[in-house]
mmCIF file with all atom_site columns, N, CA and C in Angstrom:
data_model
loop_
_atom_site.group_PDB
_atom_site.id
_atom_site.type_symbol
_atom_site.label_atom_id
_atom_site.label_alt_id
_atom_site.label_comp_id
_atom_site.label_asym_id
_atom_site.label_entity_id
_atom_site.label_seq_id
_atom_site.pdbx_PDB_ins_code
_atom_site.Cartn_x
_atom_site.Cartn_y
_atom_site.Cartn_z
_atom_site.occupancy
_atom_site.B_iso_or_equiv
_atom_site.pdbx_formal_charge
_atom_site.auth_seq_id
_atom_site.auth_comp_id
_atom_site.auth_asym_id
_atom_site.auth_atom_id
_atom_site.pdbx_PDB_model_num
ATOM 1   N N  . VAL L 1 1  ? 2.872   -69.660 -12.921 1.00 0.00 ? 1  VAL L N  1
ATOM 2   C CA . VAL L 1 1  ? 3.595   -69.811 -11.671 1.00 0.00 ? 1  VAL L CA 1
ATOM 3   C C  . VAL L 1 1  ? 2.563   -69.876 -10.551 1.00 0.00 ? 1  VAL L C  1
ATOM 4   N N  . LYS L 1 2  ? 2.695   -70.859 -9.675  1.00 0.00 ? 2  LYS L N  1
ATOM 5   C CA . LYS L 1 2  ? 1.809   -70.983 -8.528  1.00 0.00 ? 2  LYS L CA 1
ATOM 6   C C  . LYS L 1 2  ? 2.616   -70.716 -7.266  1.00 0.00 ? 2  LYS L C  1
ATOM 7   N N  . LEU L 1 3  ? 2.099   -69.814 -6.409  1.00 0.00 ? 3  LEU L N  1
ATOM 8   C CA . LEU L 1 3  ? 2.796   -69.444 -5.181  1.00 0.00 ? 3  LEU L CA 1
ATOM 9   C C  . LEU L 1 3  ? 1.884   -69.607 -3.969  1.00 0.00 ? 3  LEU L C  1
ATOM 10  N N  . ASP L 1 4  ? 2.361   -70.320 -2.971  1.00 0.00 ? 4  ASP L N  1
ATOM 11  C CA . ASP L 1 4  ? 1.701   -70.439 -1.673  1.00 0.00 ? 4  ASP L CA 1
ATOM 12  C C  . ASP L 1 4  ? 2.827   -70.606 -0.658  1.00 0.00 ? 4  ASP L C  1
ATOM 13  N N  . ILE L 1 5  ? 3.397   -69.479 -0.239  1.00 0.00 ? 5  ILE L N  1
ATOM 14  C CA . ILE L 1 5  ? 4.596   -69.552 0.598   1.00 0.00 ? 5  ILE L CA 1
ATOM 15  C C  . ILE L 1 5  ? 4.489   -68.658 1.839   1.00 0.00 ? 5  ILE L C  1
ATOM 16  N N  . GLN L 1 6  ? 3.355   -68.745 2.489   1.00 0.00 ? 6  GLN L N  1
ATOM 17  C CA . GLN L 1 6  ? 3.122   -68.173 3.815   1.00 0.00 ? 6  GLN L CA 1
ATOM 18  C C  . GLN L 1 6  ? 3.613   -66.740 3.978   1.00 0.00 ? 6  GLN L C  1
ATOM 19  N N  . GLY L 1 7  ? 3.149   -65.859 3.108   1.00 0.00 ? 7  GLY L N  1
ATOM 20  C CA . GLY L 1 7  ? 3.432   -64.439 3.267   1.00 0.00 ? 7  GLY L CA 1
ATOM 21  C C  . GLY L 1 7  ? 4.654   -63.936 2.541   1.00 0.00 ? 7  GLY L C  1
ATOM 22  N N  . ALA L 1 8  ? 5.384   -64.816 1.854   1.00 0.00 ? 8  ALA L N  1
ATOM 23  C CA . ALA L 1 8  ? 6.599   -64.397 1.143   1.00 0.00 ? 8  ALA L CA 1
ATOM 24  C C  . ALA L 1 8  ? 6.364   -64.283 -0.369  1.00 0.00 ? 8  ALA L C  1
ATOM 25  N N  . GLU L 1 9  ? 5.106   -64.231 -0.788  1.00 0.00 ? 9  GLU L N  1
ATOM 26  C CA . GLU L 1 9  ? 4.785   -64.211 -2.214  1.00 0.00 ? 9  GLU L CA 1
ATOM 27  C C  . GLU L 1 9  ? 5.372   -62.994 -2.933  1.00 0.00 ? 9  GLU L C  1
ATOM 28  N N  . LYS L 1 10 ? 5.308   -61.827 -2.307  1.00 0.00 ? 10 LYS L N  1
ATOM 29  C CA . LYS L 1 10 ? 5.843   -60.635 -2.969  1.00 0.00 ? 10 LYS L CA 1
ATOM 30  C C  . LYS L 1 10 ? 7.355   -60.735 -3.128  1.00 0.00 ? 10 LYS L C  1
ATOM 31  N N  . ASN L 1 11 ? 8.042   -61.267 -2.137  1.00 0.00 ? 11 ASN L N  1
ATOM 32  C CA . ASN L 1 11 ? 9.493   -61.471 -2.254  1.00 0.00 ? 11 ASN L CA 1
ATOM 33  C C  . ASN L 1 11 ? 9.810   -62.376 -3.437  1.00 0.00 ? 11 ASN L C  1
ATOM 34  N N  . ALA L 1 12 ? 9.027   -63.438 -3.606  1.00 0.00 ? 12 ALA L N  1
ATOM 35  C CA . ALA L 1 12 ? 9.251   -64.357 -4.722  1.00 0.00 ? 12 ALA L CA 1
ATOM 36  C C  . ALA L 1 12 ? 8.998   -63.666 -6.059  1.00 0.00 ? 12 ALA L C  1
ATOM 37  N N  . LEU L 1 13 ? 7.932   -62.865 -6.136  1.00 0.00 ? 13 LEU L N  1
ATOM 38  C CA . LEU L 1 13 ? 7.633   -62.136 -7.376  1.00 0.00 ? 13 LEU L CA 1
ATOM 39  C C  . LEU L 1 13 ? 8.766   -61.170 -7.715  1.00 0.00 ? 13 LEU L C  1
ATOM 40  N N  . GLU L 1 14 ? 9.233   -60.447 -6.727  1.00 0.00 ? 14 GLU L N  1
ATOM 41  C CA . GLU L 1 14 ? 10.336  -59.510 -6.947  1.00 0.00 ? 14 GLU L CA 1
ATOM 42  C C  . GLU L 1 14 ? 11.602  -60.260 -7.358  1.00 0.00 ? 14 GLU L C  1
ATOM 43  N N  . GLY L 1 15 ? 11.803  -61.448 -6.798  1.00 0.00 ? 15 GLY L N  1
ATOM 44  C CA . GLY L 1 15 ? 12.973  -62.257 -7.105  1.00 0.00 ? 15 GLY L CA 1
ATOM 45  C C  . GLY L 1 15 ? 12.997  -62.788 -8.527  1.00 0.00 ? 15 GLY L C  1
ATOM 46  N N  . LEU L 1 16 ? 11.839  -62.787 -9.189  1.00 0.00 ? 16 LEU L N  1
ATOM 47  C CA . LEU L 1 16 ? 11.805  -63.232 -10.584 1.00 0.00 ? 16 LEU L CA 1
ATOM 48  C C  . LEU L 1 16 ? 12.564  -62.288 -11.504 1.00 0.00 ? 16 LEU L C  1
ATOM 49  N N  . GLY L 1 17 ? 12.715  -61.039 -11.074 1.00 0.00 ? 17 GLY L N  1
ATOM 50  C CA . GLY L 1 17 ? 13.415  -60.062 -11.914 1.00 0.00 ? 17 GLY L CA 1
ATOM 51  C C  . GLY L 1 17 ? 12.768  -59.952 -13.284 1.00 0.00 ? 17 GLY L C  1
ATOM 52  N N  . ASN L 1 18 ? 13.578  -59.981 -14.325 1.00 0.00 ? 18 ASN L N  1
ATOM 53  C CA . ASN L 1 18 ? 13.070  -59.848 -15.694 1.00 0.00 ? 18 ASN L CA 1
ATOM 54  C C  . ASN L 1 18 ? 12.316  -61.076 -16.180 1.00 0.00 ? 18 ASN L C  1
ATOM 55  N N  . LEU L 1 19 ? 12.444  -62.214 -15.497 1.00 0.00 ? 19 LEU L N  1
ATOM 56  C CA . LEU L 1 19 ? 11.693  -63.412 -15.889 1.00 0.00 ? 19 LEU L CA 1
ATOM 57  C C  . LEU L 1 19 ? 10.186  -63.196 -15.785 1.00 0.00 ? 19 LEU L C  1
ATOM 58  N N  . ILE L 1 20 ? 9.778   -62.244 -14.960 1.00 0.00 ? 20 ILE L N  1
ATOM 59  C CA . ILE L 1 20 ? 8.347   -61.967 -14.828 1.00 0.00 ? 20 ILE L CA 1
ATOM 60  C C  . ILE L 1 20 ? 7.742   -61.550 -16.178 1.00 0.00 ? 20 ILE L C  1
ATOM 61  N N  . ASP L 1 21 ? 8.551   -60.932 -17.039 1.00 0.00 ? 21 ASP L N  1
ATOM 62  C CA . ASP L 1 21 ? 8.077   -60.514 -18.357 1.00 0.00 ? 21 ASP L CA 1
ATOM 63  C C  . ASP L 1 21 ? 7.790   -61.696 -19.269 1.00 0.00 ? 21 ASP L C  1
ATOM 64  N N  . GLU L 1 22 ? 8.337   -62.862 -18.962 1.00 0.00 ? 22 GLU L N  1
ATOM 65  C CA . GLU L 1 22 ? 8.130   -64.061 -19.769 1.00 0.00 ? 22 GLU L CA 1
ATOM 66  C C  . GLU L 1 22 ? 7.066   -64.982 -19.176 1.00 0.00 ? 22 GLU L C  1
ATOM 67  N N  . THR L 1 23 ? 6.413   -64.547 -18.109 1.00 0.00 ? 23 THR L N  1
ATOM 68  C CA . THR L 1 23 ? 5.438   -65.370 -17.390 1.00 0.00 ? 23 THR L CA 1
ATOM 69  C C  . THR L 1 23 ? 4.031   -65.114 -17.920 1.00 0.00 ? 23 THR L C  1
ATOM 70  N N  . LEU L 1 24 ? 3.308   -66.198 -18.176 1.00 0.00 ? 24 LEU L N  1
ATOM 71  C CA . LEU L 1 24 ? 1.942   -66.092 -18.681 1.00 0.00 ? 24 LEU L CA 1
ATOM 72  C C  . LEU L 1 24 ? 0.971   -65.637 -17.595 1.00 0.00 ? 24 LEU L C  1
ATOM 73  N N  . GLY L 1 25 ? 1.107   -66.194 -16.397 1.00 0.00 ? 25 GLY L N  1
ATOM 74  C CA . GLY L 1 25 ? 0.182   -65.838 -15.330 1.00 0.00 ? 25 GLY L CA 1
ATOM 75  C C  . GLY L 1 25 ? 0.596   -66.433 -14.001 1.00 0.00 ? 25 GLY L C  1
ATOM 76  N N  . PHE L 1 26 ? -0.198  -66.120 -12.980 1.00 0.00 ? 26 PHE L N  1
ATOM 77  C CA . PHE L 1 26 ? 0.097   -66.540 -11.620 1.00 0.00 ? 26 PHE L CA 1
ATOM 78  C C  . PHE L 1 26 ? -1.160  -67.039 -10.934 1.00 0.00 ? 26 PHE L C  1
ATOM 79  N N  . GLU L 1 27 ? -1.003  -68.035 -10.091 1.00 0.00 ? 27 GLU L N  1
ATOM 80  C CA . GLU L 1 27 ? -2.014  -68.423 -9.118  1.00 0.00 ? 27 GLU L CA 1
ATOM 81  C C  . GLU L 1 27 ? -1.341  -68.249 -7.765  1.00 0.00 ? 27 GLU L C  1
ATOM 82  N N  . ILE L 1 28 ? -1.820  -67.283 -6.988  1.00 0.00 ? 28 ILE L N  1
ATOM 83  C CA . ILE L 1 28 ? -1.133  -66.906 -5.753  1.00 0.00 ? 28 ILE L CA 1
ATOM 84  C C  . ILE L 1 28 ? -2.111  -66.956 -4.592  1.00 0.00 ? 28 ILE L C  1
ATOM 85  N N  . GLU L 1 29 ? -1.721  -67.660 -3.528  1.00 0.00 ? 29 GLU L N  1
ATOM 86  C CA . GLU L 1 29 ? -2.526  -67.630 -2.313  1.00 0.00 ? 29 GLU L CA 1
ATOM 87  C C  . GLU L 1 29 ? -2.151  -66.383 -1.535  1.00 0.00 ? 29 GLU L C  1
ATOM 88  N N  . VAL L 1 30 ? -3.110  -65.486 -1.359  1.00 0.00 ? 30 VAL L N  1
ATOM 89  C CA . VAL L 1 30 ? -2.902  -64.257 -0.595  1.00 0.00 ? 30 VAL L CA 1
ATOM 90  C C  . VAL L 1 30 ? -4.062  -64.078 0.374   1.00 0.00 ? 30 VAL L C  1
ATOM 91  N N  . GLU L 1 31 ? -3.852  -63.252 1.357   1.00 0.00 ? 31 GLU L N  1
ATOM 92  C CA . GLU L 1 31 ? -4.890  -62.972 2.330   1.00 0.00 ? 31 GLU L CA 1
ATOM 93  C C  . GLU L 1 31 ? -5.376  -61.531 2.192   1.00 0.00 ? 31 GLU L C  1
ATOM 94  N N  . PHE L 1 32 ? -6.569  -61.296 2.713   1.00 0.00 ? 32 PHE L N  1
ATOM 95  C CA . PHE L 1 32 ? -7.122  -59.951 2.792   1.00 0.00 ? 32 PHE L CA 1
ATOM 96  C C  . PHE L 1 32 ? -6.888  -59.361 4.174   1.00 0.00 ? 32 PHE L C  1
ATOM 97  N N  . GLN L 1 33 ? -6.579  -60.214 5.142   1.00 0.00 ? 33 GLN L N  1
ATOM 98  C CA . GLN L 1 33 ? -6.221  -59.794 6.496   1.00 0.00 ? 33 GLN L CA 1
ATOM 99  C C  . GLN L 1 33 ? -4.915  -60.479 6.873   1.00 0.00 ? 33 GLN L C  1
ATOM 100 N N  . GLU L 1 34 ? -4.100  -59.790 7.653   1.00 0.00 ? 34 GLU L N  1
ATOM 101 C CA . GLU L 1 34 ? -2.792  -60.323 8.024   1.00 0.00 ? 34 GLU L CA 1
ATOM 102 C C  . GLU L 1 34 ? -2.921  -61.582 8.877   1.00 0.00 ? 34 GLU L C  1
ATOM 103 N N  . ILE L 1 35 ? -2.246  -62.628 8.432   1.00 0.00 ? 35 ILE L N  1
ATOM 104 C CA . ILE L 1 35 ? -2.113  -63.867 9.202   1.00 0.00 ? 35 ILE L CA 1
ATOM 105 C C  . ILE L 1 35 ? -0.671  -63.997 9.674   1.00 0.00 ? 35 ILE L C  1
ATOM 106 N N  . TYR L 1 36 ? 0.260   -63.677 8.790   1.00 0.00 ? 36 TYR L N  1
ATOM 107 C CA . TYR L 1 36 ? 1.692   -63.712 9.087   1.00 0.00 ? 36 TYR L CA 1
ATOM 108 C C  . TYR L 1 36 ? 2.177   -62.285 9.295   1.00 0.00 ? 36 TYR L C  1
ATOM 109 N N  . LEU L 1 37 ? 3.105   -62.104 10.202  1.00 0.00 ? 37 LEU L N  1
ATOM 110 C CA . LEU L 1 37 ? 3.611   -60.786 10.554  1.00 0.00 ? 37 LEU L CA 1
ATOM 111 C C  . LEU L 1 37 ? 4.155   -60.045 9.329   1.00 0.00 ? 37 LEU L C  1
ATOM 112 N N  . LYS L 1 38 ? 3.610   -58.865 9.077   1.00 0.00 ? 38 LYS L N  1
ATOM 113 C CA . LYS L 1 38 ? 4.043   -57.968 7.997   1.00 0.00 ? 38 LYS L CA 1
ATOM 114 C C  . LYS L 1 38 ? 3.935   -58.573 6.597   1.00 0.00 ? 38 LYS L C  1
ATOM 115 N N  . GLN L 1 39 ? 3.034   -59.527 6.404   1.00 0.00 ? 39 GLN L N  1
ATOM 116 C CA . GLN L 1 39 ? 2.886   -60.106 5.073   1.00 0.00 ? 39 GLN L CA 1
ATOM 117 C C  . GLN L 1 39 ? 2.188   -59.123 4.131   1.00 0.00 ? 39 GLN L C  1
ATOM 118 N N  . PRO L 1 40 ? 2.509   -59.141 2.850   1.00 0.00 ? 40 PRO L N  1
ATOM 119 C CA . PRO L 1 40 ? 1.779   -58.308 1.901   1.00 0.00 ? 40 PRO L CA 1
ATOM 120 C C  . PRO L 1 40 ? 0.388   -58.891 1.678   1.00 0.00 ? 40 PRO L C  1
ATOM 121 N N  . LEU L 1 41 ? -0.612  -58.047 1.683   1.00 0.00 ? 41 LEU L N  1
ATOM 122 C CA . LEU L 1 41 ? -1.990  -58.491 1.487   1.00 0.00 ? 41 LEU L CA 1
ATOM 123 C C  . LEU L 1 41 ? -2.376  -58.395 0.017   1.00 0.00 ? 41 LEU L C  1
ATOM 124 N N  . PHE L 1 42 ? -3.585  -58.820 -0.305  1.00 0.00 ? 42 PHE L N  1
ATOM 125 C CA . PHE L 1 42 ? -4.049  -58.863 -1.691  1.00 0.00 ? 42 PHE L CA 1
ATOM 126 C C  . PHE L 1 42 ? -3.772  -57.564 -2.434  1.00 0.00 ? 42 PHE L C  1
ATOM 127 N N  . GLY L 1 43 ? -4.122  -56.439 -1.845  1.00 0.00 ? 43 GLY L N  1
ATOM 128 C CA . GLY L 1 43 ? -3.977  -55.154 -2.530  1.00 0.00 ? 43 GLY L CA 1
ATOM 129 C C  . GLY L 1 43 ? -2.542  -54.866 -2.939  1.00 0.00 ? 43 GLY L C  1
ATOM 130 N N  . GLU L 1 44 ? -1.600  -55.160 -2.064  1.00 0.00 ? 44 GLU L N  1
ATOM 131 C CA . GLU L 1 44 ? -0.190  -54.907 -2.372  1.00 0.00 ? 44 GLU L CA 1
ATOM 132 C C  . GLU L 1 44 ? 0.318   -55.826 -3.490  1.00 0.00 ? 44 GLU L C  1
ATOM 133 N N  . ILE L 1 45 ? -0.078  -57.099 -3.431  1.00 0.00 ? 45 ILE L N  1
ATOM 134 C CA . ILE L 1 45 ? 0.310   -58.045 -4.486  1.00 0.00 ? 45 ILE L CA 1
ATOM 135 C C  . ILE L 1 45 ? -0.329  -57.632 -5.806  1.00 0.00 ? 45 ILE L C  1
ATOM 136 N N  . ASN L 1 46 ? -1.602  -57.281 -5.769  1.00 0.00 ? 46 ASN L N  1
ATOM 137 C CA . ASN L 1 46 ? -2.310  -56.865 -6.981  1.00 0.00 ? 46 ASN L CA 1
ATOM 138 C C  . ASN L 1 46 ? -1.679  -55.610 -7.581  1.00 0.00 ? 46 ASN L C  1
ATOM 139 N N  . ASP L 1 47 ? -1.375  -54.620 -6.760  1.00 0.00 ? 47 ASP L N  1
ATOM 140 C CA . ASP L 1 47 ? -0.729  -53.391 -7.252  1.00 0.00 ? 47 ASP L CA 1
ATOM 141 C C  . ASP L 1 47 ? 0.613   -53.698 -7.915  1.00 0.00 ? 47 ASP L C  1
ATOM 142 N N  . PHE L 1 48 ? 1.393   -54.577 -7.295  1.00 0.00 ? 48 PHE L N  1
ATOM 143 C CA . PHE L 1 48 ? 2.689   -54.951 -7.856  1.00 0.00 ? 48 PHE L CA 1
ATOM 144 C C  . PHE L 1 48 ? 2.512   -55.569 -9.245  1.00 0.00 ? 48 PHE L C  1
ATOM 145 N N  . LEU L 1 49 ? 1.545   -56.488 -9.362  1.00 0.00 ? 49 LEU L N  1
ATOM 146 C CA . LEU L 1 49 ? 1.339   -57.176 -10.644 1.00 0.00 ? 49 LEU L CA 1
ATOM 147 C C  . LEU L 1 49 ? 0.743   -56.247 -11.704 1.00 0.00 ? 49 LEU L C  1
ATOM 148 N N  . ILE L 1 50 ? -0.094  -55.315 -11.307 1.00 0.00 ? 50 ILE L N  1
ATOM 149 C CA . ILE L 1 50 ? -0.630  -54.335 -12.265 1.00 0.00 ? 50 ILE L CA 1
ATOM 150 C C  . ILE L 1 50 ? 0.514   -53.521 -12.858 1.00 0.00 ? 50 ILE L C  1
ATOM 151 N N  . LYS L 1 51 ? 1.468   -53.124 -12.031 1.00 0.00 ? 51 LYS L N  1
ATOM 152 C CA . LYS L 1 51 ? 2.625   -52.372 -12.528 1.00 0.00 ? 51 LYS L CA 1
ATOM 153 C C  . LYS L 1 51 ? 3.468   -53.190 -13.501 1.00 0.00 ? 51 LYS L C  1
ATOM 154 N N  . LYS L 1 52 ? 3.323   -54.514 -13.437 1.00 0.00 ? 52 LYS L N  1
ATOM 155 C CA . LYS L 1 52 ? 4.054   -55.409 -14.346 1.00 0.00 ? 52 LYS L CA 1
ATOM 156 C C  . LYS L 1 52 ? 3.161   -55.851 -15.516 1.00 0.00 ? 52 LYS L C  1
ATOM 157 N N  . ASN L 1 53 ? 2.036   -55.145 -15.713 1.00 0.00 ? 53 ASN L N  1
ATOM 158 C CA . ASN L 1 53 ? 1.098   -55.383 -16.829 1.00 0.00 ? 53 ASN L CA 1
ATOM 159 C C  . ASN L 1 53 ? 0.304   -56.679 -16.733 1.00 0.00 ? 53 ASN L C  1
ATOM 160 N N  . PHE L 1 54 ? 0.059   -57.156 -15.510 1.00 0.00 ? 54 PHE L N  1
ATOM 161 C CA . PHE L 1 54 ? -0.846  -58.283 -15.290 1.00 0.00 ? 54 PHE L CA 1
ATOM 162 C C  . PHE L 1 54 ? -2.171  -57.723 -14.809 1.00 0.00 ? 54 PHE L C  1
ATOM 163 N N  . GLU L 1 55 ? -3.231  -58.518 -14.960 1.00 0.00 ? 55 GLU L N  1
ATOM 164 C CA . GLU L 1 55 ? -4.526  -58.102 -14.429 1.00 0.00 ? 55 GLU L CA 1
ATOM 165 C C  . GLU L 1 55 ? -5.151  -59.243 -13.648 1.00 0.00 ? 55 GLU L C  1
ATOM 166 N N  . PHE L 1 56 ? -5.897  -58.881 -12.613 1.00 0.00 ? 56 PHE L N  1
ATOM 167 C CA . PHE L 1 56 ? -6.591  -59.861 -11.783 1.00 0.00 ? 56 PHE L CA 1
ATOM 168 C C  . PHE L 1 56 ? -7.728  -60.472 -12.591 1.00 0.00 ? 56 PHE L C  1
ATOM 169 N N  . ILE L 1 57 ? -7.842  -61.797 -12.579 1.00 0.00 ? 57 ILE L N  1
ATOM 170 C CA . ILE L 1 57 ? -8.879  -62.485 -13.336 1.00 0.00 ? 57 ILE L CA 1
ATOM 171 C C  . ILE L 1 57 ? -9.960  -63.080 -12.439 1.00 0.00 ? 57 ILE L C  1
ATOM 172 N N  . ASP L 1 58 ? -9.577  -63.838 -11.400 1.00 0.00 ? 58 ASP L N  1
ATOM 173 C CA . ASP L 1 58 ? -10.596 -64.599 -10.683 1.00 0.00 ? 58 ASP L CA 1
ATOM 174 C C  . ASP L 1 58 ? -10.095 -65.021 -9.302  1.00 0.00 ? 58 ASP L C  1
ATOM 175 N N  . LEU L 1 59 ? -11.025 -65.202 -8.389  1.00 0.00 ? 59 LEU L N  1
ATOM 176 C CA . LEU L 1 59 ? -10.745 -65.883 -7.129  1.00 0.00 ? 59 LEU L CA 1
ATOM 177 C C  . LEU L 1 59 ? -11.057 -67.352 -7.377  1.00 0.00 ? 59 LEU L C  1
ATOM 178 N N  . THR L 1 60 ? -10.073 -68.236 -7.228  1.00 0.00 ? 60 THR L N  1
ATOM 179 C CA . THR L 1 60 ? -10.310 -69.643 -7.537  1.00 0.00 ? 60 THR L CA 1
ATOM 180 C C  . THR L 1 60 ? -10.839 -70.438 -6.363  1.00 0.00 ? 60 THR L C  1
ATOM 181 N N  . TYR L 1 61 ? -10.591 -69.980 -5.138  1.00 0.00 ? 61 TYR L N  1
ATOM 182 C CA . TYR L 1 61 ? -11.010 -70.730 -3.965  1.00 0.00 ? 61 TYR L CA 1
ATOM 183 C C  . TYR L 1 61 ? -11.132 -69.771 -2.791  1.00 0.00 ? 61 TYR L C  1
ATOM 184 N N  . ILE L 1 62 ? -12.268 -69.798 -2.153  1.00 0.00 ? 62 ILE L N  1
ATOM 185 C CA . ILE L 1 62 ? -12.472 -68.955 -0.977  1.00 0.00 ? 62 ILE L CA 1
ATOM 186 C C  . ILE L 1 62 ? -12.788 -69.875 0.194   1.00 0.00 ? 62 ILE L C  1
ATOM 187 N N  . CYS L 1 63 ? -12.102 -69.674 1.288   1.00 0.00 ? 63 CYS L N  1
ATOM 188 C CA . CYS L 1 63 ? -12.342 -70.471 2.480   1.00 0.00 ? 63 CYS L CA 1
ATOM 189 C C  . CYS L 1 63 ? -12.595 -69.522 3.641   1.00 0.00 ? 63 CYS L C  1
ATOM 190 N N  . ARG L 1 64 ? -13.696 -69.706 4.313   1.00 0.00 ? 64 ARG L N  1
ATOM 191 C CA . ARG L 1 64 ? -14.014 -68.892 5.480   1.00 0.00 ? 64 ARG L CA 1
ATOM 192 C C  . ARG L 1 64 ? -13.972 -69.775 6.713   1.00 0.00 ? 64 ARG L C  1
ATOM 193 N N  . TRP L 1 65 ? -13.170 -69.381 7.674   1.00 0.00 ? 65 TRP L N  1
ATOM 194 C CA . TRP L 1 65 ? -13.047 -70.131 8.918   1.00 0.00 ? 65 TRP L CA 1
ATOM 195 C C  . TRP L 1 65 ? -13.857 -69.446 10.009  1.00 0.00 ? 65 TRP L C  1
ATOM 196 N N  . THR L 1 66 ? -14.545 -70.240 10.786  1.00 0.00 ? 66 THR L N  1
ATOM 197 C CA . THR L 1 66 ? -15.166 -69.756 12.009  1.00 0.00 ? 66 THR L CA 1
ATOM 198 C C  . THR L 1 66 ? -14.493 -70.509 13.157  1.00 0.00 ? 66 THR L C  1
ATOM 199 N N  . ARG L 1 67 ? -14.878 -70.195 14.358  1.00 0.00 ? 67 ARG L N  1
ATOM 200 C CA . ARG L 1 67 ? -14.251 -70.844 15.506  1.00 0.00 ? 67 ARG L CA 1
ATOM 201 C C  . ARG L 1 67 ? -14.407 -72.366 15.461  1.00 0.00 ? 67 ARG L C  1
ATOM 202 N N  . ASN L 1 68 ? -15.528 -72.870 14.976  1.00 0.00 ? 68 ASN L N  1
ATOM 203 C CA . ASN L 1 68 ? -15.806 -74.302 15.054  1.00 0.00 ? 68 ASN L CA 1
ATOM 204 C C  . ASN L 1 68 ? -15.846 -75.033 13.721  1.00 0.00 ? 68 ASN L C  1
ATOM 205 N N  . GLU L 1 69 ? -15.776 -74.323 12.612  1.00 0.00 ? 69 GLU L N  1
ATOM 206 C CA . GLU L 1 69 ? -15.885 -75.027 11.334  1.00 0.00 ? 69 GLU L CA 1
ATOM 207 C C  . GLU L 1 69 ? -15.269 -74.222 10.196  1.00 0.00 ? 69 GLU L C  1
ATOM 208 N N  . LYS L 1 70 ? -15.083 -74.909 9.093   1.00 0.00 ? 70 LYS L N  1
ATOM 209 C CA . LYS L 1 70 ? -14.564 -74.298 7.875   1.00 0.00 ? 70 LYS L CA 1
ATOM 210 C C  . LYS L 1 70 ? -15.656 -74.379 6.817   1.00 0.00 ? 70 LYS L C  1
ATOM 211 N N  . ASN L 1 71 ? -15.893 -73.281 6.111   1.00 0.00 ? 71 ASN L N  1
ATOM 212 C CA . ASN L 1 71 ? -16.887 -73.237 5.060   1.00 0.00 ? 71 ASN L CA 1
ATOM 213 C C  . ASN L 1 71 ? -16.178 -72.920 3.747   1.00 0.00 ? 71 ASN L C  1
ATOM 214 N N  . SER L 1 72 ? -16.100 -73.895 2.853   1.00 0.00 ? 72 SER L N  1
ATOM 215 C CA . SER L 1 72 ? -15.435 -73.689 1.579   1.00 0.00 ? 72 SER L CA 1
ATOM 216 C C  . SER L 1 72 ? -16.445 -73.271 0.538   1.00 0.00 ? 72 SER L C  1
ATOM 217 N N  . LEU L 1 73 ? -16.119 -72.220 -0.199  1.00 0.00 ? 73 LEU L N  1
ATOM 218 C CA . LEU L 1 73 ? -16.980 -71.733 -1.258  1.00 0.00 ? 73 LEU L CA 1
ATOM 219 C C  . LEU L 1 73 ? -16.235 -71.895 -2.567  1.00 0.00 ? 73 LEU L C  1
ATOM 220 N N  . ARG L 1 74 ? -16.738 -72.714 -3.446  1.00 0.00 ? 74 ARG L N  1
ATOM 221 C CA . ARG L 1 74 ? -16.120 -72.907 -4.760  1.00 0.00 ? 74 ARG L CA 1
ATOM 222 C C  . ARG L 1 74 ? -17.151 -72.563 -5.819  1.00 0.00 ? 74 ARG L C  1
ATOM 223 N N  . SER L 1 75 ? -16.692 -71.969 -6.910  1.00 0.00 ? 75 SER L N  1
ATOM 224 C CA . SER L 1 75 ? -17.611 -71.668 -7.989  1.00 0.00 ? 75 SER L CA 1
ATOM 225 C C  . SER L 1 75 ? -17.983 -72.952 -8.716  1.00 0.00 ? 75 SER L C  1
ATOM 226 N N  . GLY L 1 76 ? -19.234 -73.081 -9.126  1.00 0.00 ? 76 GLY L N  1
ATOM 227 C CA . GLY L 1 76 ? -19.663 -74.215 -9.911  1.00 0.00 ? 76 GLY L CA 1
ATOM 228 C C  . GLY L 1 76 ? -20.022 -75.451 -9.119  1.00 0.00 ? 76 GLY L C  1
ATOM 229 N N  . GLY L 1 77 ? -20.225 -75.379 -7.831  1.00 0.00 ? 77 GLY L N  1
ATOM 230 C CA . GLY L 1 77 ? -20.629 -76.565 -7.089  1.00 0.00 ? 77 GLY L CA 1
ATOM 231 C C  . GLY L 1 77 ? -20.359 -76.447 -5.618  1.00 0.00 ? 77 GLY L C  1
ATOM 232 N N  . ASN L 1 78 ? -20.603 -77.549 -4.915  1.00 0.00 ? 78 ASN L N  1
ATOM 233 C CA . ASN L 1 78 ? -20.433 -77.587 -3.462  1.00 0.00 ? 78 ASN L CA 1
ATOM 234 C C  . ASN L 1 78 ? -19.057 -78.026 -3.069  1.00 0.00 ? 78 ASN L C  1
#
């Protein structure tokens, strides 16, 4: 399951109900700092998934924004 829904990722995970037990894995866009009002951050999403017997594997894409530019960091190349 891939989720990128502007801060509503935890609501979607909770909405899966028992279907979460049949899910192989997730790719979820989450933030470490709040961008959207009262959004769940990485730690809260990770804690929720740990309680459901999932484990964090990897950061697939990191993007750092500065005032004037975007710096994308990807593993394995530029």
